[in-house]
PDB file of N, CA and C in Angstrom:
ATOM      1  N   UNK U   1      19.959 -19.656  92.029  1.00 67.00           N
ATOM      2  CA  UNK U   1      21.641 -19.532  91.980  1.00 67.00           C
ATOM      3  C   UNK U   1      22.140 -18.440  92.297  1.00 67.00           C
ATOM      4  N   UNK U   2      22.714 -18.169  93.437  1.00 75.00           N
ATOM      5  CA  UNK U   2      23.520 -16.708  93.359  1.00 75.00           C
ATOM      6  C   UNK U   2      24.658 -16.839  92.016  1.00 75.00           C
ATOM      7  N   UNK U   3      25.492 -15.933  91.976  1.00 77.00           N
ATOM      8  CA  UNK U   3      26.896 -15.491  91.095  1.00 77.00           C
ATOM      9  C   UNK U   3      27.647 -15.440  92.436  1.00 77.00           C
ATOM     10  N   UNK U   4      28.933 -16.037  92.642  1.00 83.00           N
ATOM     11  CA  UNK U   4      30.131 -15.585  93.241  1.00 83.00           C
ATOM     12  C   UNK U   4      30.415 -14.412  93.396  1.00 83.00           C
ATOM     13  N   UNK U   5      29.651 -13.213  93.121  1.00 83.00           N
ATOM     14  CA  UNK U   5      29.672 -11.764  93.676  1.00 83.00           C
ATOM     15  C   UNK U   5      28.759 -11.726  94.798  1.00 83.00           C
ATOM     16  N   UNK U   6      27.811 -12.416  94.709  1.00 85.00           N
ATOM     17  CA  UNK U   6      26.624 -12.479  96.195  1.00 85.00           C
ATOM     18  C   UNK U   6      26.872 -13.684  97.057  1.00 85.00           C
ATOM     19  N   UNK U   7      27.650 -14.283  96.752  1.00 86.00           N
ATOM     20  CA  UNK U   7      28.302 -15.015  98.300  1.00 86.00           C
ATOM     21  C   UNK U   7      28.805 -15.147  99.135  1.00 86.00           C
ATOM     22  N   UNK U   8      28.853 -15.563 100.129  1.00 89.00           N
ATOM     23  CA  UNK U   8      29.964 -15.145 101.034  1.00 89.00           C
ATOM     24  C   UNK U   8      31.224 -15.997 100.739  1.00 89.00           C
ATOM     25  N   UNK U   9      32.578 -15.694 101.485  1.00 91.00           N
ATOM     26  CA  UNK U   9      33.904 -16.598 101.261  1.00 91.00           C
ATOM     27  C   UNK U   9      33.308 -17.653 101.758  1.00 91.00           C
ATOM     28  N   UNK U  10      32.028 -17.867 102.826  1.00 93.00           N
ATOM     29  CA  UNK U  10      32.313 -19.502 102.939  1.00 93.00           C
ATOM     30  C   UNK U  10      31.274 -20.391 102.166  1.00 93.00           C
ATOM     31  N   UNK U  11      30.171 -19.049 101.733  1.00 91.00           N
ATOM     32  CA  UNK U  11      29.419 -20.269 100.661  1.00 91.00           C
ATOM     33  C   UNK U  11      30.282 -20.356  99.337  1.00 91.00           C
ATOM     34  N   UNK U  12      31.316 -19.379  98.850  1.00 90.00           N
ATOM     35  CA  UNK U  12      31.974 -19.865  98.181  1.00 90.00           C
ATOM     36  C   UNK U  12      32.870 -21.645  98.518  1.00 90.00           C
ATOM     37  N   UNK U  13      33.758 -21.160  99.568  1.00 91.00           N
ATOM     38  CA  UNK U  13      34.417 -22.465  99.807  1.00 91.00           C
ATOM     39  C   UNK U  13      33.791 -23.433  99.869  1.00 91.00           C
ATOM     40  N   UNK U  14      32.482 -23.078 100.113  1.00 94.00           N
ATOM     41  CA  UNK U  14      31.920 -24.835 100.559  1.00 94.00           C
ATOM     42  C   UNK U  14      31.662 -25.351  99.031  1.00 94.00           C
ATOM     43  N   UNK U  15      30.987 -24.073  98.215  1.00 91.00           N
ATOM     44  CA  UNK U  15      30.292 -24.424  96.984  1.00 91.00           C
ATOM     45  C   UNK U  15      31.092 -24.075  95.701  1.00 91.00           C
ATOM     46  N   UNK U  16      31.997 -24.262  95.770  1.00 91.00           N
ATOM     47  CA  UNK U  16      33.110 -23.429  94.918  1.00 91.00           C
ATOM     48  C   UNK U  16      32.472 -24.116  92.959  1.00 91.00           C
ATOM     49  N   UNK U  17      32.356 -25.766  92.720  1.00 91.00           N
ATOM     50  CA  UNK U  17      32.406 -26.449  92.118  1.00 91.00           C
ATOM     51  C   UNK U  17      30.860 -25.557  91.202  1.00 91.00           C
ATOM     52  N   UNK U  18      29.914 -25.904  91.691  1.00 89.00           N
ATOM     53  CA  UNK U  18      28.444 -24.792  91.421  1.00 89.00           C
ATOM     54  C   UNK U  18      28.616 -22.876  91.328  1.00 89.00           C
ATOM     55  N   UNK U  19      29.576 -22.770  91.787  1.00 87.00           N
ATOM     56  CA  UNK U  19      30.028 -21.376  91.444  1.00 87.00           C
ATOM     57  C   UNK U  19      30.648 -21.335  89.907  1.00 87.00           C
ATOM     58  N   UNK U  20      31.681 -21.772  90.077  1.00 89.00           N
ATOM     59  CA  UNK U  20      32.025 -21.581  88.758  1.00 89.00           C
ATOM     60  C   UNK U  20      31.618 -22.269  87.821  1.00 89.00           C
ATOM     61  N   UNK U  21      30.798 -23.018  87.765  1.00 87.00           N
ATOM     62  CA  UNK U  21      29.510 -24.025  86.671  1.00 87.00           C
ATOM     63  C   UNK U  21      28.618 -22.355  86.491  1.00 87.00           C
ATOM     64  N   UNK U  22      27.789 -22.010  87.537  1.00 84.00           N
ATOM     65  CA  UNK U  22      27.003 -20.624  87.560  1.00 84.00           C
ATOM     66  C   UNK U  22      27.529 -19.758  86.518  1.00 84.00           C
ATOM     67  N   UNK U  23      29.235 -19.699  86.530  1.00 84.00           N
ATOM     68  CA  UNK U  23      29.648 -18.065  85.683  1.00 84.00           C
ATOM     69  C   UNK U  23      29.688 -18.768  84.384  1.00 84.00           C
ATOM     70  N   UNK U  24      30.175 -20.287  84.228  1.00 83.00           N
ATOM     71  CA  UNK U  24      30.388 -20.453  82.962  1.00 83.00           C
ATOM     72  C   UNK U  24      29.349 -20.426  82.025  1.00 83.00           C
ATOM     73  N   UNK U  25      28.595 -20.654  82.582  1.00 81.00           N
ATOM     74  CA  UNK U  25      26.788 -20.713  82.305  1.00 81.00           C
ATOM     75  C   UNK U  25      26.472 -19.615  81.613  1.00 81.00           C
ATOM     76  N   UNK U  26      26.715 -19.062  81.823  1.00 79.00           N
ATOM     77  CA  UNK U  26      26.439 -17.200  82.263  1.00 79.00           C
ATOM     78  C   UNK U  26      27.487 -16.567  80.770  1.00 79.00           C
ATOM     79  N   UNK U  27      28.095 -16.849  80.745  1.00 79.00           N
ATOM     80  CA  UNK U  27      29.494 -16.304  79.608  1.00 79.00           C
ATOM     81  C   UNK U  27      28.607 -15.942  78.240  1.00 79.00           C
ATOM     82  N   UNK U  28      29.119 -15.672  77.972  1.00 70.00           N
ATOM     83  CA  UNK U  28      28.634 -15.003  76.152  1.00 70.00           C
ATOM     84  C   UNK U  28      29.629 -14.658  75.464  1.00 70.00           C
ATOM     85  N   UNK U  29      29.259 -14.884  74.035  1.00 64.00           N
ATOM     86  CA  UNK U  29      30.506 -13.952  73.034  1.00 64.00           C
ATOM     87  C   UNK U  29      30.254 -12.769  73.064  1.00 64.00           C
ATOM     88  N   UNK U  30      30.598 -11.867  72.850  1.00 60.00           N
ATOM     89  CA  UNK U  30      30.154 -10.889  72.424  1.00 60.00           C
ATOM     90  C   UNK U  30      30.001 -10.134  70.904  1.00 60.00           C
ATOM     91  N   UNK U  31      31.511 -10.829  70.746  1.00 57.00           N
ATOM     92  CA  UNK U  31      30.550 -11.374  68.621  1.00 57.00           C
ATOM     93  C   UNK U  31      29.169 -11.541  68.472  1.00 57.00           C
ATOM     94  N   UNK U  32      28.428 -12.183  69.169  1.00 56.00           N
ATOM     95  CA  UNK U  32      26.761 -12.915  69.129  1.00 56.00           C
ATOM     96  C   UNK U  32      26.276 -12.072  68.935  1.00 56.00           C
ATOM     97  N   UNK U  33      26.686 -11.070  70.126  1.00 55.00           N
ATOM     98  CA  UNK U  33      25.528  -9.396  70.596  1.00 55.00           C
ATOM     99  C   UNK U  33      26.271  -8.486  69.907  1.00 55.00           C
ATOM    100  N   UNK U  34      27.139  -8.340  69.202  1.00 56.00           N
ATOM    101  CA  UNK U  34      27.759  -7.081  68.362  1.00 56.00           C
ATOM    102  C   UNK U  34      26.182  -6.826  68.175  1.00 56.00           C
ATOM    103  N   UNK U  35      26.502  -5.189  67.689  1.00 58.00           N
ATOM    104  CA  UNK U  35      25.194  -4.337  66.835  1.00 58.00           C
ATOM    105  C   UNK U  35      25.627  -4.641  65.148  1.00 58.00           C
ATOM    106  N   UNK U  36      24.712  -4.759  64.684  1.00 68.00           N
ATOM    107  CA  UNK U  36      24.773  -4.110  63.019  1.00 68.00           C
ATOM    108  C   UNK U  36      24.013  -3.396  62.791  1.00 68.00           C
ATOM    109  N   UNK U  37      24.693  -2.572  61.267  1.00 72.00           N
ATOM    110  CA  UNK U  37      23.703  -1.663  61.045  1.00 72.00           C
ATOM    111  C   UNK U  37      25.131  -1.094  60.526  1.00 72.00           C
ATOM    112  N   UNK U  38      24.538   0.117  60.178  1.00 76.00           N
ATOM    113  CA  UNK U  38      25.213   1.404  58.824  1.00 76.00           C
ATOM    114  C   UNK U  38      26.923   1.764  60.133  1.00 76.00           C
ATOM    115  N   UNK U  39      27.840   1.792  58.805  1.00 73.00           N
ATOM    116  CA  UNK U  39      29.469   1.509  59.767  1.00 73.00           C
ATOM    117  C   UNK U  39      29.999   0.084  59.877  1.00 73.00           C
ATOM    118  N   UNK U  40      29.262  -0.600  60.025  1.00 80.00           N
ATOM    119  CA  UNK U  40      29.594  -1.971  59.862  1.00 80.00           C
ATOM    120  C   UNK U  40      29.939  -2.701  58.524  1.00 80.00           C
ATOM    121  N   UNK U  41      31.338  -3.548  59.132  1.00 84.00           N
ATOM    122  CA  UNK U  41      32.088  -3.833  57.622  1.00 84.00           C
ATOM    123  C   UNK U  41      31.112  -5.148  57.727  1.00 84.00           C
ATOM    124  N   UNK U  42      30.409  -5.540  56.574  1.00 85.00           N
ATOM    125  CA  UNK U  42      29.871  -7.063  55.714  1.00 85.00           C
ATOM    126  C   UNK U  42      31.128  -7.918  56.146  1.00 85.00           C
ATOM    127  N   UNK U  43      30.654  -9.163  56.611  1.00 84.00           N
ATOM    128  CA  UNK U  43      31.324 -10.727  56.903  1.00 84.00           C
ATOM    129  C   UNK U  43      32.535 -10.583  55.075  1.00 84.00           C
ATOM    130  N   UNK U  44      31.728 -10.985  54.262  1.00 89.00           N
ATOM    131  CA  UNK U  44      32.642 -10.825  52.986  1.00 89.00           C
ATOM    132  C   UNK U  44      34.154 -10.195  52.828  1.00 89.00           C
ATOM    133  N   UNK U  45      33.882  -8.593  53.273  1.00 91.00           N
ATOM    134  CA  UNK U  45      34.344  -8.087  52.877  1.00 91.00           C
ATOM    135  C   UNK U  45      35.800  -8.087  53.506  1.00 91.00           C
ATOM    136  N   UNK U  46      35.371  -8.076  55.404  1.00 90.00           N
ATOM    137  CA  UNK U  46      36.010  -8.294  56.048  1.00 90.00           C
ATOM    138  C   UNK U  46      36.735  -9.736  56.220  1.00 90.00           C
ATOM    139  N   UNK U  47      36.444 -11.044  55.414  1.00 93.00           N
ATOM    140  CA  UNK U  47      37.032 -11.852  54.982  1.00 93.00           C
ATOM    141  C   UNK U  47      38.285 -11.633  54.349  1.00 93.00           C
ATOM    142  N   UNK U  48      38.027 -10.936  53.048  1.00 95.00           N
ATOM    143  CA  UNK U  48      38.523 -10.340  51.978  1.00 95.00           C
ATOM    144  C   UNK U  48      39.918  -9.601  52.838  1.00 95.00           C
ATOM    145  N   UNK U  49      39.677  -8.978  53.669  1.00 96.00           N
ATOM    146  CA  UNK U  49      40.542  -8.062  53.993  1.00 96.00           C
ATOM    147  C   UNK U  49      41.436  -8.994  55.167  1.00 96.00           C
ATOM    148  N   UNK U  50      40.753 -10.264  56.139  1.00 95.00           N
ATOM    149  CA  UNK U  50      41.939 -11.194  56.669  1.00 95.00           C
ATOM    150  C   UNK U  50      42.767 -12.113  55.635  1.00 95.00           C
ATOM    151  N   UNK U  51      41.644 -12.127  54.857  1.00 96.00           N
ATOM    152  CA  UNK U  51      42.737 -13.430  54.252  1.00 96.00           C
ATOM    153  C   UNK U  51      44.400 -11.991  53.600  1.00 96.00           C
ATOM    154  N   UNK U  52      43.915 -11.253  52.960  1.00 97.00           N
ATOM    155  CA  UNK U  52      45.024 -10.244  52.612  1.00 97.00           C
ATOM    156  C   UNK U  52      46.096 -10.158  53.305  1.00 97.00           C
ATOM    157  N   UNK U  53      45.606  -9.695  54.830  1.00 96.00           N
ATOM    158  CA  UNK U  53      46.898  -9.697  55.900  1.00 96.00           C
ATOM    159  C   UNK U  53      47.297 -10.950  56.206  1.00 96.00           C
ATOM    160  N   UNK U  54      46.700 -11.901  56.181  1.00 96.00           N
ATOM    161  CA  UNK U  54      46.723 -13.343  56.579  1.00 96.00           C
ATOM    162  C   UNK U  54      48.347 -13.543  55.558  1.00 96.00           C
ATOM    163  N   UNK U  55      48.109 -13.279  54.108  1.00 97.00           N
ATOM    164  CA  UNK U  55      48.765 -13.867  53.172  1.00 97.00           C
ATOM    165  C   UNK U  55      50.307 -12.452  53.098  1.00 97.00           C
ATOM    166  N   UNK U  56      49.729 -11.484  53.416  1.00 96.00           N
ATOM    167  CA  UNK U  56      50.774 -10.565  53.675  1.00 96.00           C
ATOM    168  C   UNK U  56      52.105 -10.198  54.800  1.00 96.00           C
ATOM    169  N   UNK U  57      51.456 -11.373  55.597  1.00 96.00           N
ATOM    170  CA  UNK U  57      52.344 -11.602  57.462  1.00 96.00           C
ATOM    171  C   UNK U  57      52.480 -13.083  57.661  1.00 96.00           C
ATOM    172  N   UNK U  58      52.787 -13.435  56.317  1.00 95.00           N
ATOM    173  CA  UNK U  58      52.798 -15.057  56.453  1.00 95.00           C
ATOM    174  C   UNK U  58      52.503 -15.969  57.311  1.00 95.00           C
ATOM    175  N   UNK U  59      51.254 -15.999  57.360  1.00 94.00           N
ATOM    176  CA  UNK U  59      50.058 -16.438  58.491  1.00 94.00           C
ATOM    177  C   UNK U  59      50.171 -16.511  59.402  1.00 94.00           C
ATOM    178  N   UNK U  60      50.347 -14.595  59.639  1.00 93.00           N
ATOM    179  CA  UNK U  60      50.468 -14.106  61.042  1.00 93.00           C
ATOM    180  C   UNK U  60      51.339 -14.595  61.616  1.00 93.00           C
ATOM    181  N   UNK U  61      52.594 -14.699  60.654  1.00 94.00           N
ATOM    182  CA  UNK U  61      54.152 -15.336  61.756  1.00 94.00           C
ATOM    183  C   UNK U  61      54.668 -14.522  61.401  1.00 94.00           C
ATOM    184  N   UNK U  62      54.855 -13.141  60.959  1.00 93.00           N
ATOM    185  CA  UNK U  62      56.003 -12.312  60.532  1.00 93.00           C
ATOM    186  C   UNK U  62      54.907 -10.982  60.262  1.00 93.00           C
ATOM    187  N   UNK U  63      54.997  -9.800  61.849  1.00 92.00           N
ATOM    188  CA  UNK U  63      53.795  -8.949  61.685  1.00 92.00           C
ATOM    189  C   UNK U  63      55.039  -7.507  62.165  1.00 92.00           C
ATOM    190  N   UNK U  64      55.954  -7.651  60.834  1.00 95.00           N
ATOM    191  CA  UNK U  64      57.170  -6.828  60.485  1.00 95.00           C
ATOM    192  C   UNK U  64      55.953  -5.455  60.398  1.00 95.00           C
ATOM    193  N   UNK U  65      56.149  -4.055  61.120  1.00 95.00           N
ATOM    194  CA  UNK U  65      55.570  -2.956  60.300  1.00 95.00           C
ATOM    195  C   UNK U  65      55.268  -2.576  58.952  1.00 95.00           C
ATOM    196  N   UNK U  66      56.442  -3.138  58.261  1.00 96.00           N
ATOM    197  CA  UNK U  66      56.685  -2.660  56.987  1.00 96.00           C
ATOM    198  C   UNK U  66      55.817  -3.917  55.943  1.00 96.00           C
ATOM    199  N   UNK U  67      55.342  -4.696  56.753  1.00 95.00           N
ATOM    200  CA  UNK U  67      54.510  -5.914  55.919  1.00 95.00           C
ATOM    201  C   UNK U  67      52.944  -5.505  56.430  1.00 95.00           C
ATOM    202  N   UNK U  68      52.674  -5.131  57.506  1.00 96.00           N
ATOM    203  CA  UNK U  68      51.636  -4.803  57.277  1.00 96.00           C
ATOM    204  C   UNK U  68      51.371  -3.253  56.911  1.00 96.00           C
ATOM    205  N   UNK U  69      51.691  -2.146  56.942  1.00 97.00           N
ATOM    206  CA  UNK U  69      51.868  -1.186  55.851  1.00 97.00           C
ATOM    207  C   UNK U  69      51.791  -1.678  54.234  1.00 97.00           C
ATOM    208  N   UNK U  70      52.195  -2.610  53.591  1.00 97.00           N
ATOM    209  CA  UNK U  70      52.231  -2.736  52.797  1.00 97.00           C
ATOM    210  C   UNK U  70      50.845  -3.550  52.291  1.00 97.00           C
ATOM    211  N   UNK U  71      50.589  -4.017  53.577  1.00 97.00           N
ATOM    212  CA  UNK U  71      48.863  -5.002  53.414  1.00 97.00           C
ATOM    213  C   UNK U  71      47.848  -3.788  53.585  1.00 97.00           C
ATOM    214  N   UNK U  72      48.144  -3.187  54.751  1.00 97.00           N
ATOM    215  CA  UNK U  72      47.413  -2.230  54.894  1.00 97.00           C
ATOM    216  C   UNK U  72      46.641  -1.080  53.351  1.00 97.00           C
ATOM    217  N   UNK U  73      48.345  -0.668  52.821  1.00 97.00           N
ATOM    218  CA  UNK U  73      48.354   0.456  51.681  1.00 97.00           C
ATOM    219  C   UNK U  73      47.246  -0.248  50.492  1.00 97.00           C
ATOM    220  N   UNK U  74      47.519  -1.597  50.349  1.00 97.00           N
ATOM    221  CA  UNK U  74      46.419  -1.544  49.390  1.00 97.00           C
ATOM    222  C   UNK U  74      45.332  -2.522  49.994  1.00 97.00           C
ATOM    223  N   UNK U  75      45.196  -2.707  51.263  1.00 97.00           N
ATOM    224  CA  UNK U  75      43.848  -3.396  51.257  1.00 97.00           C
ATOM    225  C   UNK U  75      43.585  -2.631  52.268  1.00 97.00           C
ATOM    226  N   UNK U  76      42.371  -1.242  52.895  1.00 96.00           N
ATOM    227  CA  UNK U  76      42.909  -0.461  54.217  1.00 96.00           C
ATOM    228  C   UNK U  76      41.904  -1.367  55.453  1.00 96.00           C
ATOM    229  N   UNK U  77      41.017  -2.386  54.788  1.00 95.00           N
ATOM    230  CA  UNK U  77      40.430  -2.407  55.701  1.00 95.00           C
ATOM    231  C   UNK U  77      41.171  -3.913  56.475  1.00 95.00           C
ATOM    232  N   UNK U  78      42.398  -4.038  56.155  1.00 96.00           N
ATOM    233  CA  UNK U  78      43.122  -4.518  57.032  1.00 96.00           C
ATOM    234  C   UNK U  78      43.662  -4.421  58.479  1.00 96.00           C
ATOM    235  N   UNK U  79      43.661  -2.964  58.047  1.00 94.00           N
ATOM    236  CA  UNK U  79      43.475  -2.701  59.583  1.00 94.00           C
ATOM    237  C   UNK U  79      42.724  -2.390  60.559  1.00 94.00           C
ATOM    238  N   UNK U  80      41.435  -2.466  60.216  1.00 92.00           N
ATOM    239  CA  UNK U  80      40.391  -3.143  61.134  1.00 92.00           C
ATOM    240  C   UNK U  80      40.588  -4.510  61.467  1.00 92.00           C
ATOM    241  N   UNK U  81      40.521  -5.168  60.522  1.00 93.00           N
ATOM    242  CA  UNK U  81      41.413  -6.553  60.700  1.00 93.00           C
ATOM    243  C   UNK U  81      41.874  -6.411  61.493  1.00 93.00           C
ATOM    244  N   UNK U  82      43.007  -6.385  61.893  1.00 93.00           N
ATOM    245  CA  UNK U  82      44.134  -6.072  62.916  1.00 93.00           C
ATOM    246  C   UNK U  82      43.639  -5.390  64.054  1.00 93.00           C
ATOM    247  N   UNK U  83      42.830  -4.093  64.046  1.00 92.00           N
ATOM    248  CA  UNK U  83      42.222  -3.901  65.301  1.00 92.00           C
ATOM    249  C   UNK U  83      41.629  -4.481  65.689  1.00 92.00           C
ATOM    250  N   UNK U  84      40.684  -5.843  65.423  1.00 89.00           N
ATOM    251  CA  UNK U  84      39.519  -6.506  65.957  1.00 89.00           C
ATOM    252  C   UNK U  84      40.658  -7.638  66.430  1.00 89.00           C
ATOM    253  N   UNK U  85      41.334  -8.338  66.097  1.00 90.00           N
ATOM    254  CA  UNK U  85      41.985  -9.401  65.997  1.00 90.00           C
ATOM    255  C   UNK U  85      43.046  -9.075  67.576  1.00 90.00           C
ATOM    256  N   UNK U  86      43.790  -7.687  67.179  1.00 90.00           N
ATOM    257  CA  UNK U  86      44.091  -7.357  68.892  1.00 90.00           C
ATOM    258  C   UNK U  86      43.177  -7.182  70.075  1.00 90.00           C
ATOM    259  N   UNK U  87      42.058  -6.598  69.781  1.00 88.00           N
ATOM    260  CA  UNK U  87      40.741  -6.765  70.810  1.00 88.00           C
ATOM    261  C   UNK U  87      40.599  -5.353  71.111  1.00 88.00           C
ATOM    262  N   UNK U  88      40.901  -4.444  70.211  1.00 90.00           N
ATOM    263  CA  UNK U  88      40.426  -2.418  70.729  1.00 90.00           C
ATOM    264  C   UNK U  88      39.297  -2.837  70.269  1.00 90.00           C
ATOM    265  N   UNK U  89      38.507  -1.715  70.761  1.00 88.00           N
ATOM    266  CA  UNK U  89      37.197  -1.353  70.427  1.00 88.00           C
ATOM    267  C   UNK U  89      38.166   0.441  69.443  1.00 88.00           C
ATOM    268  N   UNK U  90      37.187   0.652  68.868  1.00 88.00           N
ATOM    269  CA  UNK U  90      37.597   1.729  68.106  1.00 88.00           C
ATOM    270  C   UNK U  90      38.106   2.871  69.008  1.00 88.00           C
ATOM    271  N   UNK U  91      37.449   3.505  70.261  1.00 90.00           N
ATOM    272  CA  UNK U  91      38.039   4.753  71.067  1.00 90.00           C
ATOM    273  C   UNK U  91      39.228   3.744  71.428  1.00 90.00           C
ATOM    274  N   UNK U  92      39.322   2.443  71.992  1.00 92.00           N
ATOM    275  CA  UNK U  92      40.856   2.294  72.141  1.00 92.00           C
ATOM    276  C   UNK U  92      41.788   2.401  71.429  1.00 92.00           C
ATOM    277  N   UNK U  93      41.327   1.942  70.605  1.00 90.00           N
ATOM    278  CA  UNK U  93      42.983   1.590  69.133  1.00 90.00           C
ATOM    279  C   UNK U  93      43.209   3.650  69.402  1.00 90.00           C
ATOM    280  N   UNK U  94      42.232   4.346  68.853  1.00 92.00           N
ATOM    281  CA  UNK U  94      42.581   5.630  68.869  1.00 92.00           C
ATOM    282  C   UNK U  94      43.296   6.400  70.051  1.00 92.00           C
ATOM    283  N   UNK U  95      42.778   6.076  71.397  1.00 93.00           N
ATOM    284  CA  UNK U  95      44.007   6.474  72.222  1.00 93.00           C
ATOM    285  C   UNK U  95      44.767   5.861  72.620  1.00 93.00           C
ATOM    286  N   UNK U  96      45.278   4.398  72.430  1.00 92.00           N
ATOM    287  CA  UNK U  96      46.508   4.190  72.229  1.00 92.00           C
ATOM    288  C   UNK U  96      47.497   4.813  71.226  1.00 92.00           C
ATOM    289  N   UNK U  97      47.041   4.777  69.818  1.00 91.00           N
ATOM    290  CA  UNK U  97      47.352   5.616  68.953  1.00 91.00           C
ATOM    291  C   UNK U  97      47.949   6.882  69.060  1.00 91.00           C
ATOM    292  N   UNK U  98      47.087   7.758  69.796  1.00 94.00           N
ATOM    293  CA  UNK U  98      46.905   9.048  70.568  1.00 94.00           C
ATOM    294  C   UNK U  98      48.515   9.376  71.401  1.00 94.00           C
ATOM    295  N   UNK U  99      48.312   8.461  72.002  1.00 93.00           N
ATOM    296  CA  UNK U  99      49.223   8.107  72.899  1.00 93.00           C
ATOM    297  C   UNK U  99      50.645   7.709  72.453  1.00 93.00           C
ATOM    298  N   UNK U 100      50.954   6.743  71.222  1.00 92.00           N
ATOM    299  CA  UNK U 100      52.331   6.360  70.966  1.00 92.00           C
ATOM    300  C   UNK U 100      52.711   7.461  69.760  1.00 92.00           C
ATOM    301  N   UNK U 101      51.935   7.997  69.653  1.00 95.00           N
ATOM    302  CA  UNK U 101      52.343   8.549  68.176  1.00 95.00           C
ATOM    303  C   UNK U 101      52.160  10.536  68.777  1.00 95.00           C
ATOM    304  N   UNK U 102      51.261  10.280  69.278  1.00 95.00           N
ATOM    305  CA  UNK U 102      51.267  11.928  69.696  1.00 95.00           C
ATOM    306  C   UNK U 102      50.342  12.954  69.151  1.00 95.00           C
ATOM    307  N   UNK U 103      49.782  12.238  68.326  1.00 95.00           N
ATOM    308  CA  UNK U 103      48.851  12.452  67.006  1.00 95.00           C
ATOM    309  C   UNK U 103      47.691  12.461  67.670  1.00 95.00           C
ATOM    310  N   UNK U 104      46.718  13.745  67.428  1.00 94.00           N
ATOM    311  CA  UNK U 104      45.273  13.004  68.328  1.00 94.00           C
ATOM    312  C   UNK U 104      44.657  12.627  67.441  1.00 94.00           C
ATOM    313  N   UNK U 105      43.992  11.507  67.569  1.00 91.00           N
ATOM    314  CA  UNK U 105      43.304  10.895  67.182  1.00 91.00           C
ATOM    315  C   UNK U 105      41.989  10.442  67.823  1.00 91.00           C
ATOM    316  N   UNK U 106      40.792  11.092  66.864  1.00 86.00           N
ATOM    317  CA  UNK U 106      39.385  11.538  67.504  1.00 86.00           C
ATOM    318  C   UNK U 106      38.704   9.903  67.819  1.00 86.00           C
TER     319      UNK U 106
END
């Protein structure tokens, strides 16, 4: 089966459901294929930081900077949790931080 990007507009129009099914069948969570090893946080540590951030932000309903800073001061891994929830890779997080603060983050 060809993927939609391999098909002509006419083929797509005639078989749209087939191409949608082909794309959906090929989708895979990136979290399932993330590498593990040195520098990665183990799940129990991440879970503790997640729970700390959840408690400190009223179940993520109030993400005021003061609240987040208080949690991150007590539980620094909570910053990694927040980055993960937002979907930033470490380089993206550094770039956005540099752009917003004017401080070079490598």
